[in-house]
Amino acid sequence: MIVTIDGVAASGKSSVASGVARALGVPYVSSGLLYRAATLLGLEAGLRLENAAELLAHLRAQPLRLEALAEGNRVWVEERDLTADLHSSRVDRGVSVVAALPEVRAWVDGQLRALPEPFVAEGRDMGTAVFPQAAAKFYLTASPRVRAERRARERPEDVPAIEAALVERDRLDTVQSAPAPDARVIDTGNLTLEGVIGAVLAGLPARQG
Ligand SMILES: Nc1ncnc2c1ncn2[C@@H]1O[C@H](COP(=O)(O)OP(=O)(O)OP(=O)(O)O)[C@@H](O)[C@H]1O
Ligand SMILES: Nc1ccn([C@H]2C[C@H](O)[C@@H](COP(=O)(O)O)O2)c(=O)n1
């Protein structure tokens, strides 16, 4: 079984996916981390992020490995764990450029589709392009201000600056971020994290056996 959780930036996708995955006893899969890792490696190598051929050649020369666990996802290149460097403002600013490249999207999608079921997959297009056959689909939203206030608790930047960056990233990611027609849209603005996880669990189809 595949459950998809898509949504706008900082809407709680990874926290909710992790909670749902733990409740179900399955891994969760963060597609955004693969886009972030591709961006980080491109930046570190001094590549032009909009050049798909250069970037893909670089990614193929040092293959990324996504470690998908219910507690959290990690991305490795051989023995190096990239995870702690993937949520910097530098990566945030570059990642939408990388995510707009069809060749990179195909590379990420191939990695995701190779994963063994069951899992909870979170991102932007999990329920539309990557796993349209998913058993249940959810789409998380919240106002930019609410999302920025939540993010400000984890980063040393002020709320208006974070909010402006989130709005800009939403704009750049619009194309691949539409909810699936059969997704349940959850506005998380007035819900606790536990409340959102409970709403998703309550929306799952009854399990067989
Ligand atoms: N319903 C909620 N109530 C309060 N805080 C929440 C809620 N959902 C998520 N958060 C907090 O908001 C922050 C962003 O959540 P999270 O990182 O899961 O979002 P995301 O959609 O995966 O982000 P990104 O798009 O940047 O990868 C985290 O600090 C998380 O704990
Ligand atoms: N399925 C996905 C997942 C992510 N992206 C892009 C959009 C984001 O700006 C970036 C990082 O994702 P996040 O960590 O914020 O979920 O990657 C995408 O286009 N498709």
PDB file of C-alpha atoms in Angstrom, residues 35 38 52 55-56 59 98-99 101-109:
ATOM      1  CA  TYR A  35      15.783  17.315  -4.915  1.00  0.00           C
ATOM      2  CA  ALA A  38      20.862  17.077  -5.983  1.00  0.00           C
ATOM      3  CA  ALA A  52      20.399  19.408 -16.416  1.00  0.00           C
ATOM      4  CA  LEU A  55      23.974  18.053 -13.017  1.00  0.00           C
ATOM      5  CA  LEU A  56      22.812  14.564 -13.993  1.00  0.00           C
ATOM      6  CA  LEU A  59      24.767  12.795  -9.828  1.00  0.00           C
ATOM      7  CA  VAL A  98      16.679  21.969  -9.942  1.00  0.00           C
ATOM      8  CA  ALA A  99      13.133  20.654  -9.353  1.00  0.00           C
ATOM      9  CA  LEU A 101      14.268  20.280 -14.737  1.00  0.00           C
ATOM     10  CA  PRO A 102      12.294  17.419 -16.375  1.00  0.00           C
ATOM     11  CA  GLU A 103      15.444  15.256 -16.544  1.00  0.00           C
ATOM     12  CA  VAL A 104      16.016  15.589 -12.806  1.00  0.00           C
ATOM     13  CA  ARG A 105      12.338  14.891 -12.112  1.00  0.00           C
ATOM     14  CA  ALA A 106      12.588  11.680 -14.139  1.00  0.00           C
ATOM     15  CA  TRP A 107      15.733  10.699 -12.191  1.00  0.00           C
ATOM     16  CA  VAL A 108      14.003  11.276  -8.818  1.00  0.00           C
ATOM     17  CA  ASP A 109      10.814   9.500  -9.937  1.00  0.00           C
TER      18      ASP A 109
END
